[in-house]
Amino acid sequence: MPEDKDATYMDEVTRLVAVEWPILEASDAVFADPDALMDRSLRELARYAERDPGLSLRLVRRANASRRGLRQEVHSVGDAIAMLGLQNVHREAAEAPRVEDAVRRPQAYRELAAQSRLAAMIATEVARERHDTEPGELALAALLNQLGLLALLVEGEPRLDRLLEMLELSALPDEASYAALGYATDDLSRAMAEEMALPELVQGTLRAVNAAHHRAYEVMVASAVAWQVFRGMDTARGDRDLGLLAGLMGLSDKEAADRVATVIERFNEDIAVYHRAALDPQMPGRVWLGERYRPRLALMPRADLLDNGLRSLEQEPNREVRVRRMLRVMQFGVGLNRVVFARLSRDGETLRAEHLVGTLHEPEFSHFVINRSALGPLAQVLDDDAPQWWDRKRIREQMPAAVRHLTGGVDCLVARLCDGDRVLGMVYADRRSRDLELTSTALEGFRKVLAAASRPAGG
């Protein structure tokens, strides 16, 4: 894992991939009697297993472990059950610990499992609308989209109470987990998926840049909408995520809300699995009603991470590693919530987002491409050595409307990134919210990181 091997969370990854994944009590009841399983169809068995991310993970890993050397991996729960056979499925369930016995906060785990299941059902709905040939693959990717947070619940991470408290305030998961843990659970999920050699789509949906690929994008949007539903559609992005889903399905926003409502009704048929009350199917439609809570969560600048990051960037010979590391140092060291590197095409005509942090829950960033000719005054950044701080007045008057809509029109820092005489692209950074102001200290930190990641001509 070249992108993660030096990351601070890799010790966590090594420990968490070895956890004994528990199963929900309902899974124990369904798969306890192998003779009774004979009377159920493969589709029915897959549906029962997909209600439980822990069981699904166990089955897929076991199926793929037994196929080493074969080119075709198992990439859905149904395929795993078919490959393992009923006796092995029964044995896997029988050997697993139960959530109520293994998890310190079992209901918090069940809630996240329920959210993951709803995400998988929404992803399946999108897949059917788009006539995807492998809807089970998308369902598995959505089911495991919160892998890192599920693992922390299993392990009983001591900082978890603070993290869960911040998530209840409607903060985005990557920012809340960084503030509580010092790293984002999105990073943890991705590194765990890679370490466990999970199917390619599962891994791919945990890298923001892969939202440029439509199947990964579908999973990310489905997961975002499920997250909103479980929070009453009252976060700052509720209507935006529903709008992304509507676009994927070729529906109006109201039609997309109605479609999610029917998915929720089907989800509620199994609500007892999660020991909770049923979700209100009308919840998606409430996204347009009333004021929504907008969390004011700023990432705290860390001088130690900034200093260590600057040294690391100055010593790193690999250009691509420098670019990726630069974004994390800007986010964690300087305290910038959202940082994007948009690469300039070889012909110098277009910019496309390529490396991103703080945007996994805003997948539209990875879809964004803009012609240099459409940048207007922003194009001057590509010709200027000095980073620029764009305030709201300048953004309102000079920023291209497409960029302003994408970012929300908040204050931002922008600069070009060079490697010798070659302009690689543009770096964009902000604090996401209008309530979180940029400062001259942030601009200076941004400048230092940019200088450390760049290489002068002839250098």
Short mmCIF file of C-alpha atoms in Angstrom, two decimals:
data_model
loop_
_atom_site.label_atom_id
_atom_site.label_comp_id
_atom_site.label_asym_id
_atom_site.label_seq_id
_atom_site.Cartn_x
_atom_site.Cartn_y
_atom_site.Cartn_z
CA MET A 1 0.00 0.00 0.00
CA PRO A 2 2.36 2.74 -1.13
CA GLU A 3 -0.07 5.54 -0.30
CA ASP A 4 -0.61 4.45 3.29
CA LYS A 5 2.49 2.59 4.46
CA ASP A 6 3.98 5.59 6.31
CA ALA A 7 0.69 6.89 7.70
CA THR A 8 0.17 7.19 11.44
CA TYR A 9 -2.93 5.00 11.34
CA MET A 10 -1.15 1.96 9.88
CA ASP A 11 -0.52 0.56 13.37
CA GLU A 12 -4.28 0.72 13.89
CA VAL A 13 -4.84 -1.02 10.55
CA THR A 14 -2.52 -3.90 11.44
CA ARG A 15 -4.40 -4.43 14.67
CA LEU A 16 -7.92 -3.98 13.30
CA VAL A 17 -7.61 -6.36 10.35
CA ALA A 18 -7.07 -9.10 12.92
CA VAL A 19 -10.26 -8.41 14.92
CA GLU A 20 -12.76 -11.24 15.20
CA TRP A 21 -15.77 -9.82 13.38
CA PRO A 22 -19.03 -10.40 15.24
CA ILE A 23 -22.41 -11.16 13.70
CA LEU A 24 -25.82 -9.79 14.59
CA GLU A 25 -28.10 -11.90 16.71
CA ALA A 26 -30.56 -12.25 13.83
CA SER A 27 -27.84 -13.80 11.67
CA ASP A 28 -27.22 -16.38 14.36
CA ALA A 29 -30.90 -17.31 14.30
CA VAL A 30 -31.11 -17.58 10.49
CA PHE A 31 -27.95 -19.60 9.90
CA ALA A 32 -27.97 -21.79 13.01
CA ASP A 33 -29.74 -24.77 11.42
CA PRO A 34 -28.02 -26.04 8.21
CA ASP A 35 -30.98 -28.29 7.37
CA ALA A 36 -33.37 -25.33 7.36
CA LEU A 37 -31.05 -23.48 4.98
CA MET A 38 -31.74 -26.12 2.32
CA ASP A 39 -35.27 -24.78 1.93
CA ARG A 40 -34.16 -21.23 1.18
CA SER A 41 -33.12 -19.85 -2.21
CA LEU A 42 -29.66 -18.40 -2.78
CA ARG A 43 -31.22 -14.96 -3.26
CA GLU A 44 -33.00 -15.23 0.09
CA LEU A 45 -29.86 -16.39 1.89
CA ALA A 46 -27.86 -13.53 0.35
CA ARG A 47 -30.51 -11.05 1.49
CA TYR A 48 -30.32 -12.36 5.05
CA ALA A 49 -26.52 -12.22 5.08
CA GLU A 50 -26.42 -8.72 3.53
CA ARG A 51 -28.33 -7.37 6.52
CA ASP A 52 -25.15 -7.95 8.52
CA PRO A 53 -21.85 -6.31 7.46
CA GLY A 54 -19.85 -8.49 9.86
CA LEU A 55 -21.19 -11.76 8.46
CA SER A 56 -20.90 -10.50 4.88
CA LEU A 57 -17.27 -9.58 5.45
CA ARG A 58 -16.50 -12.96 6.97
CA LEU A 59 -18.11 -14.84 4.08
CA VAL A 60 -16.44 -12.85 1.32
CA ARG A 61 -13.01 -13.06 2.95
CA ARG A 62 -13.36 -16.79 3.52
CA ALA A 63 -14.51 -17.41 -0.05
CA ASN A 64 -11.65 -15.42 -1.55
CA ALA A 65 -9.06 -16.96 0.78
CA SER A 66 -9.95 -20.38 -0.63
CA ARG A 67 -9.52 -19.18 -4.22
CA ARG A 68 -5.91 -17.99 -4.09
CA GLY A 69 -4.28 -18.25 -7.47
CA LEU A 70 -7.59 -18.05 -9.34
CA ARG A 71 -8.10 -14.97 -11.46
CA GLN A 72 -11.81 -14.41 -10.72
CA GLU A 73 -12.46 -13.15 -7.20
CA VAL A 74 -15.76 -13.43 -5.36
CA HIS A 75 -17.17 -9.91 -5.18
CA SER A 76 -20.68 -10.27 -3.78
CA VAL A 77 -22.26 -11.97 -0.78
CA GLY A 78 -24.39 -14.20 -3.00
CA ASP A 79 -21.31 -15.40 -4.89
CA ALA A 80 -19.55 -16.11 -1.60
CA ILE A 81 -22.48 -18.24 -0.33
CA ALA A 82 -22.67 -20.15 -3.61
CA MET A 83 -18.94 -20.82 -3.55
CA LEU A 84 -18.71 -21.84 0.11
CA GLY A 85 -21.80 -24.02 0.31
CA LEU A 86 -24.40 -24.12 3.08
CA GLN A 87 -22.35 -26.15 5.57
CA ASN A 88 -19.46 -23.68 5.43
CA VAL A 89 -21.82 -20.72 5.71
CA HIS A 90 -23.40 -22.31 8.78
CA ARG A 91 -19.95 -23.01 10.24
CA GLU A 92 -18.79 -19.43 9.66
CA ALA A 93 -21.84 -18.06 11.47
CA ALA A 94 -21.50 -20.58 14.30
CA GLU A 95 -17.84 -19.70 14.89
CA ALA A 96 -18.39 -15.92 14.99
CA PRO A 97 -18.92 -14.03 18.26
CA ARG A 98 -22.24 -12.23 18.76
CA VAL A 99 -22.44 -8.44 18.76
CA GLU A 100 -24.07 -8.35 22.19
CA ASP A 101 -21.14 -10.32 23.62
CA ALA A 102 -18.22 -8.84 21.68
CA VAL A 103 -18.98 -5.11 21.36
CA ARG A 104 -18.88 -2.64 24.24
CA ARG A 105 -21.52 -0.44 22.60
CA PRO A 106 -23.65 -3.04 20.79
CA GLN A 107 -26.48 -0.68 19.86
CA ALA A 108 -24.10 1.82 18.30
CA TYR A 109 -22.74 -1.06 16.19
CA ARG A 110 -26.26 -2.17 15.21
CA GLU A 111 -27.13 1.42 14.21
CA LEU A 112 -24.11 1.63 11.92
CA ALA A 113 -24.88 -1.83 10.53
CA ALA A 114 -28.42 -0.65 9.78
CA GLN A 115 -27.15 2.47 8.03
CA SER A 116 -24.75 0.31 6.00
CA ARG A 117 -27.60 -1.99 5.00
CA LEU A 118 -29.75 0.95 3.87
CA ALA A 119 -26.80 2.23 1.80
CA ALA A 120 -26.50 -1.19 0.15
CA MET A 121 -30.22 -1.21 -0.67
CA ILE A 122 -30.04 2.29 -2.19
CA ALA A 123 -26.97 1.28 -4.23
CA THR A 124 -28.88 -1.76 -5.49
CA GLU A 125 -31.81 0.47 -6.48
CA VAL A 126 -29.48 2.71 -8.48
CA ALA A 127 -27.83 -0.33 -10.07
CA ARG A 128 -31.17 -1.70 -11.25
CA GLU A 129 -32.20 1.68 -12.63
CA ARG A 130 -28.96 1.78 -14.63
CA HIS A 131 -29.21 -1.90 -15.64
CA ASP A 132 -25.93 -2.77 -13.90
CA THR A 133 -24.95 -6.39 -14.50
CA GLU A 134 -23.49 -6.86 -10.99
CA PRO A 135 -25.76 -5.12 -8.44
CA GLY A 136 -24.48 -7.42 -5.68
CA GLU A 137 -20.99 -5.99 -6.13
CA LEU A 138 -22.25 -2.46 -5.55
CA ALA A 139 -24.29 -3.62 -2.56
CA LEU A 140 -21.20 -5.16 -0.94
CA ALA A 141 -19.15 -2.01 -1.50
CA ALA A 142 -21.86 0.14 0.11
CA LEU A 143 -22.30 -2.32 2.97
CA LEU A 144 -18.59 -2.05 3.85
CA ASN A 145 -18.25 1.69 3.23
CA GLN A 146 -17.96 2.33 7.00
CA LEU A 147 -15.51 -0.51 7.59
CA GLY A 148 -13.11 1.50 9.74
CA LEU A 149 -15.77 2.84 12.09
CA LEU A 150 -17.34 -0.61 12.44
CA ALA A 151 -13.91 -2.02 13.35
CA LEU A 152 -13.35 0.67 15.98
CA LEU A 153 -16.70 -0.21 17.53
CA VAL A 154 -15.73 -3.88 17.62
CA GLU A 155 -12.39 -3.08 19.20
CA GLY A 156 -13.83 -0.61 21.72
CA GLU A 157 -11.52 2.29 20.80
CA PRO A 158 -11.29 4.44 23.98
CA ARG A 159 -11.73 7.71 22.03
CA LEU A 160 -14.90 6.41 20.39
CA ASP A 161 -17.32 8.15 22.76
CA ARG A 162 -16.00 11.55 21.68
CA LEU A 163 -16.16 10.55 18.02
CA LEU A 164 -19.75 9.31 18.23
CA GLU A 165 -20.76 12.47 20.07
CA MET A 166 -19.35 14.64 17.26
CA LEU A 167 -21.04 12.51 14.61
CA GLU A 168 -24.36 13.09 16.34
CA LEU A 169 -23.76 16.81 15.81
CA SER A 170 -23.96 16.13 12.06
CA ALA A 171 -20.27 16.67 11.40
CA LEU A 172 -18.90 14.94 8.32
CA PRO A 173 -17.32 11.62 9.33
CA ASP A 174 -13.83 12.39 8.06
CA GLU A 175 -13.60 15.65 10.00
CA ALA A 176 -15.15 14.28 13.19
CA SER A 177 -12.89 11.23 13.18
CA TYR A 178 -9.78 13.33 12.54
CA ALA A 179 -10.67 15.65 15.41
CA ALA A 180 -11.31 12.70 17.76
CA LEU A 181 -8.69 10.20 16.59
CA GLY A 182 -6.02 12.21 14.79
CA TYR A 183 -6.80 10.52 11.47
CA ALA A 184 -9.90 9.99 9.36
CA THR A 185 -11.83 6.73 9.59
CA ASP A 186 -12.14 6.97 5.79
CA ASP A 187 -8.38 6.47 5.58
CA LEU A 188 -8.64 3.63 8.06
CA SER A 189 -11.40 1.96 6.02
CA ARG A 190 -9.41 2.21 2.81
CA ALA A 191 -6.19 0.87 4.30
CA MET A 192 -8.06 -1.99 5.97
CA ALA A 193 -9.82 -2.91 2.71
CA GLU A 194 -6.48 -3.00 0.92
CA GLU A 195 -4.74 -4.94 3.69
CA MET A 196 -7.54 -7.54 3.69
CA ALA A 197 -7.47 -7.72 -0.13
CA LEU A 198 -11.21 -7.05 -0.33
CA PRO A 199 -12.78 -6.83 -3.80
CA GLU A 200 -11.54 -4.02 -5.98
CA LEU A 201 -14.77 -2.01 -5.91
CA VAL A 202 -14.84 -2.08 -2.10
CA GLN A 203 -11.32 -0.63 -2.06
CA GLY A 204 -12.03 1.82 -4.86
CA THR A 205 -15.08 3.41 -3.25
CA LEU A 206 -12.89 4.40 -0.29
CA ARG A 207 -10.72 6.72 -2.39
CA ALA A 208 -12.39 10.04 -3.18
CA VAL A 209 -10.77 10.35 -6.60
CA ASN A 210 -12.53 7.19 -7.77
CA ALA A 211 -15.85 9.03 -7.76
CA ALA A 212 -14.85 9.89 -11.32
CA HIS A 213 -15.83 6.27 -12.17
CA HIS A 214 -19.59 5.88 -12.30
CA ARG A 215 -19.95 2.65 -10.28
CA ALA A 216 -17.79 3.94 -7.43
CA TYR A 217 -19.70 7.22 -7.59
CA GLU A 218 -23.01 5.37 -7.24
CA VAL A 219 -21.79 3.65 -4.07
CA MET A 220 -20.50 6.91 -2.58
CA VAL A 221 -23.77 8.72 -3.28
CA ALA A 222 -25.86 5.84 -1.89
CA SER A 223 -23.75 5.83 1.27
CA ALA A 224 -24.08 9.60 1.63
CA VAL A 225 -27.88 9.48 1.29
CA ALA A 226 -28.14 6.66 3.84
CA TRP A 227 -26.02 8.73 6.23
CA GLN A 228 -28.43 11.64 5.78
CA VAL A 229 -31.54 9.50 6.31
CA PHE A 230 -30.20 8.22 9.62
CA ARG A 231 -29.66 11.83 10.72
CA GLY A 232 -33.10 13.07 9.80
CA MET A 233 -31.96 14.80 6.59
CA ASP A 234 -30.95 17.79 8.73
CA THR A 235 -27.29 18.21 7.84
CA ALA A 236 -25.86 20.83 5.53
CA ARG A 237 -25.61 18.42 2.57
CA GLY A 238 -28.94 16.62 2.70
CA ASP A 239 -30.55 18.19 -0.36
CA ARG A 240 -27.28 18.14 -2.28
CA ASP A 241 -26.78 14.39 -1.75
CA LEU A 242 -30.37 13.69 -2.74
CA GLY A 243 -29.82 15.80 -5.85
CA LEU A 244 -26.78 13.69 -6.77
CA LEU A 245 -28.88 10.54 -6.39
CA ALA A 246 -31.62 12.02 -8.56
CA GLY A 247 -29.07 12.79 -11.26
CA LEU A 248 -27.75 9.24 -11.21
CA MET A 249 -31.23 7.79 -11.60
CA GLY A 250 -32.47 10.31 -14.15
CA LEU A 251 -35.23 11.49 -11.82
CA SER A 252 -36.36 14.79 -10.36
CA ASP A 253 -35.39 15.46 -6.75
CA LYS A 254 -38.97 14.75 -5.63
CA GLU A 255 -39.03 11.46 -7.56
CA ALA A 256 -35.70 10.46 -6.01
CA ALA A 257 -37.07 11.20 -2.53
CA ASP A 258 -40.10 9.02 -3.29
CA ARG A 259 -37.85 6.22 -4.55
CA VAL A 260 -35.77 6.33 -1.37
CA ALA A 261 -39.03 6.23 0.61
CA THR A 262 -39.96 2.91 -1.03
CA VAL A 263 -36.48 1.56 -0.22
CA ILE A 264 -36.98 2.59 3.41
CA GLU A 265 -40.29 0.72 3.49
CA ARG A 266 -38.51 -2.46 2.36
CA PHE A 267 -35.71 -1.81 4.83
CA ASN A 268 -38.24 -1.54 7.66
CA GLU A 269 -39.39 -5.11 7.01
CA ASP A 270 -36.18 -6.24 8.73
CA ILE A 271 -35.96 -3.46 11.31
CA ALA A 272 -36.09 -5.89 14.26
CA VAL A 273 -32.64 -7.13 13.20
CA TYR A 274 -31.20 -3.84 14.47
CA HIS A 275 -33.19 -3.53 17.73
CA ARG A 276 -34.49 -0.10 16.77
CA ALA A 277 -37.67 1.68 15.72
CA ALA A 278 -38.63 1.81 12.06
CA LEU A 279 -37.42 4.68 9.91
CA ASP A 280 -40.04 7.12 8.64
CA PRO A 281 -40.36 6.59 4.86
CA GLN A 282 -41.26 10.28 4.49
CA MET A 283 -37.89 11.31 5.92
CA PRO A 284 -36.19 12.05 2.57
CA GLY A 285 -38.89 14.54 1.62
CA ARG A 286 -38.22 16.58 4.74
CA VAL A 287 -34.86 17.70 3.43
CA TRP A 288 -36.49 20.86 2.05
CA LEU A 289 -38.34 21.75 5.25
CA GLY A 290 -37.02 24.14 7.87
CA GLU A 291 -33.51 25.09 8.91
CA ARG A 292 -30.88 22.38 8.98
CA TYR A 293 -28.09 22.14 11.52
CA ARG A 294 -24.76 23.25 10.10
CA PRO A 295 -21.87 22.06 12.26
CA ARG A 296 -19.02 24.49 12.81
CA LEU A 297 -16.16 22.02 12.99
CA ALA A 298 -12.74 23.45 12.14
CA LEU A 299 -9.71 21.23 12.09
CA MET A 300 -7.15 22.45 14.61
CA PRO A 301 -3.77 23.40 13.08
CA ARG A 302 -1.02 21.18 14.45
CA ALA A 303 2.48 22.71 14.50
CA ASP A 304 4.10 19.33 15.11
CA LEU A 305 2.37 17.74 12.13
CA LEU A 306 3.20 20.77 10.00
CA ASP A 307 6.90 20.68 10.89
CA ASN A 308 7.18 16.93 10.39
CA GLY A 309 5.24 17.19 7.16
CA LEU A 310 7.48 19.92 5.77
CA ARG A 311 10.59 17.82 6.45
CA SER A 312 8.99 14.77 4.89
CA LEU A 313 8.00 16.69 1.75
CA GLU A 314 11.46 18.22 1.34
CA GLN A 315 13.07 14.78 1.53
CA GLU A 316 10.58 12.87 -0.66
CA PRO A 317 11.99 12.21 -4.16
CA ASN A 318 8.79 10.76 -5.66
CA ARG A 319 6.62 13.48 -7.20
CA GLU A 320 3.28 11.68 -6.87
CA VAL A 321 3.93 10.77 -3.24
CA ARG A 322 4.75 14.42 -2.58
CA VAL A 323 1.47 15.57 -4.09
CA ARG A 324 -0.60 13.16 -1.99
CA ARG A 325 1.34 13.93 1.17
CA MET A 326 1.08 17.68 0.53
CA LEU A 327 -2.71 17.50 0.80
CA ARG A 328 -2.63 15.70 4.14
CA VAL A 329 -0.11 18.15 5.58
CA MET A 330 -2.31 21.04 4.49
CA GLN A 331 -5.33 19.39 6.07
CA PHE A 332 -3.85 18.13 9.32
CA GLY A 333 -0.90 20.49 9.80
CA VAL A 334 -2.48 23.75 8.59
CA GLY A 335 -6.06 22.87 9.60
CA LEU A 336 -7.77 23.12 6.21
CA ASN A 337 -10.93 21.01 5.99
CA ARG A 338 -10.98 20.48 2.24
CA VAL A 339 -7.94 20.31 -0.07
CA VAL A 340 -7.97 19.37 -3.76
CA PHE A 341 -5.21 19.03 -6.35
CA ALA A 342 -6.54 19.46 -9.89
CA ARG A 343 -4.08 18.28 -12.52
CA LEU A 344 -3.53 20.33 -15.65
CA SER A 345 -3.82 18.25 -18.81
CA ARG A 346 -0.73 17.81 -20.98
CA ASP A 347 -2.11 20.20 -23.55
CA GLY A 348 -2.73 22.75 -20.79
CA GLU A 349 -6.41 23.06 -21.68
CA THR A 350 -8.30 21.40 -18.79
CA LEU A 351 -8.14 20.88 -15.03
CA ARG A 352 -9.42 17.65 -13.45
CA ALA A 353 -9.50 16.82 -9.72
CA GLU A 354 -7.00 14.04 -9.10
CA HIS A 355 -5.99 14.00 -5.42
CA LEU A 356 -8.46 15.05 -2.74
CA VAL A 357 -8.79 15.04 1.04
CA GLY A 358 -11.86 15.96 3.05
CA THR A 359 -14.16 15.32 0.07
CA LEU A 360 -15.03 11.63 0.27
CA HIS A 361 -18.51 12.66 1.41
CA GLU A 362 -18.73 15.21 -1.42
CA PRO A 363 -18.26 12.94 -4.45
CA GLU A 364 -19.16 15.66 -6.93
CA PHE A 365 -15.64 17.08 -6.46
CA SER A 366 -14.14 14.06 -8.19
CA HIS A 367 -16.48 14.48 -11.13
CA PHE A 368 -15.48 18.07 -11.72
CA VAL A 369 -13.60 19.01 -14.91
CA ILE A 370 -13.22 22.56 -16.21
CA ASN A 371 -11.58 24.05 -19.27
CA ARG A 372 -8.83 26.55 -18.63
CA SER A 373 -10.67 28.98 -20.91
CA ALA A 374 -13.67 28.85 -18.54
CA LEU A 375 -11.64 29.78 -15.44
CA GLY A 376 -11.74 33.52 -16.09
CA PRO A 377 -9.55 35.45 -13.63
CA LEU A 378 -8.90 32.23 -11.71
CA ALA A 379 -6.69 31.08 -14.61
CA GLN A 380 -4.11 33.68 -13.51
CA VAL A 381 -3.24 31.38 -10.62
CA LEU A 382 -1.56 29.03 -13.08
CA ASP A 383 0.81 31.82 -14.16
CA ASP A 384 1.62 33.22 -10.71
CA ASP A 385 4.24 31.92 -8.26
CA ALA A 386 2.49 33.37 -5.20
CA PRO A 387 -0.48 31.61 -3.54
CA GLN A 388 -3.69 33.65 -3.54
CA TRP A 389 -6.37 34.14 -0.92
CA TRP A 390 -9.78 34.64 -2.53
CA ASP A 391 -12.31 36.31 -0.22
CA ARG A 392 -16.07 36.18 -0.70
CA LYS A 393 -16.26 39.46 -2.60
CA ARG A 394 -13.70 38.31 -5.13
CA ILE A 395 -15.33 34.90 -5.36
CA ARG A 396 -18.74 36.46 -5.96
CA GLU A 397 -17.41 38.76 -8.67
CA GLN A 398 -14.68 36.71 -10.38
CA MET A 399 -15.00 33.00 -9.57
CA PRO A 400 -16.58 30.88 -12.35
CA ALA A 401 -20.15 30.01 -11.41
CA ALA A 402 -19.48 26.27 -11.75
CA VAL A 403 -16.59 26.42 -9.26
CA ARG A 404 -18.56 28.66 -6.90
CA HIS A 405 -21.47 26.21 -6.91
CA LEU A 406 -19.15 23.26 -6.32
CA THR A 407 -17.36 24.78 -3.33
CA GLY A 408 -20.22 26.74 -1.81
CA GLY A 409 -18.49 30.04 -2.49
CA VAL A 410 -16.47 30.05 0.73
CA ASP A 411 -13.12 31.81 1.21
CA CYS A 412 -10.35 29.74 -0.31
CA LEU A 413 -6.61 29.49 -0.92
CA VAL A 414 -5.44 28.68 -4.43
CA ALA A 415 -2.01 28.20 -5.97
CA ARG A 416 -0.22 26.45 -8.77
CA LEU A 417 2.04 23.47 -8.10
CA CYS A 418 5.22 23.21 -10.17
CA ASP A 419 7.84 20.57 -10.80
CA GLY A 420 10.76 22.44 -12.31
CA ASP A 421 9.47 24.45 -15.26
CA ARG A 422 6.35 22.34 -15.56
CA VAL A 423 3.04 23.47 -14.05
CA LEU A 424 1.43 20.31 -12.68
CA GLY A 425 -1.88 21.86 -11.76
CA MET A 426 -3.79 23.90 -9.19
CA VAL A 427 -4.17 23.39 -5.44
CA TYR A 428 -7.44 24.53 -3.86
CA ALA A 429 -8.08 24.62 -0.08
CA ASP A 430 -10.82 25.96 2.20
CA ARG A 431 -12.48 25.39 5.57
CA ARG A 432 -15.79 24.39 3.93
CA SER A 433 -18.07 26.59 6.02
CA ARG A 434 -18.76 30.33 5.83
CA ASP A 435 -18.60 30.32 9.62
CA LEU A 436 -14.96 29.19 9.64
CA GLU A 437 -12.70 32.02 8.54
CA LEU A 438 -9.34 31.66 6.89
CA THR A 439 -6.43 33.51 8.51
CA SER A 440 -3.06 34.90 7.50
CA THR A 441 -1.51 32.05 9.51
CA ALA A 442 -3.36 29.53 7.34
CA LEU A 443 -2.14 31.30 4.21
CA GLU A 444 1.45 31.19 5.45
CA GLY A 445 1.17 27.50 6.32
CA PHE A 446 -0.34 26.81 2.89
CA ARG A 447 2.57 28.64 1.26
CA LYS A 448 5.20 26.71 3.24
CA VAL A 449 3.68 23.33 2.40
CA LEU A 450 3.38 24.26 -1.26
CA ALA A 451 7.04 25.33 -1.36
CA ALA A 452 8.16 22.09 0.30
CA ALA A 453 6.19 20.00 -2.23
CA SER A 454 7.41 21.93 -5.26
CA ARG A 455 10.75 21.55 -6.99
CA PRO A 456 12.46 24.58 -8.54
CA ALA A 457 13.61 24.62 -12.13
CA GLY A 458 16.89 22.75 -12.41
CA GLY A 459 16.38 21.31 -8.90
#
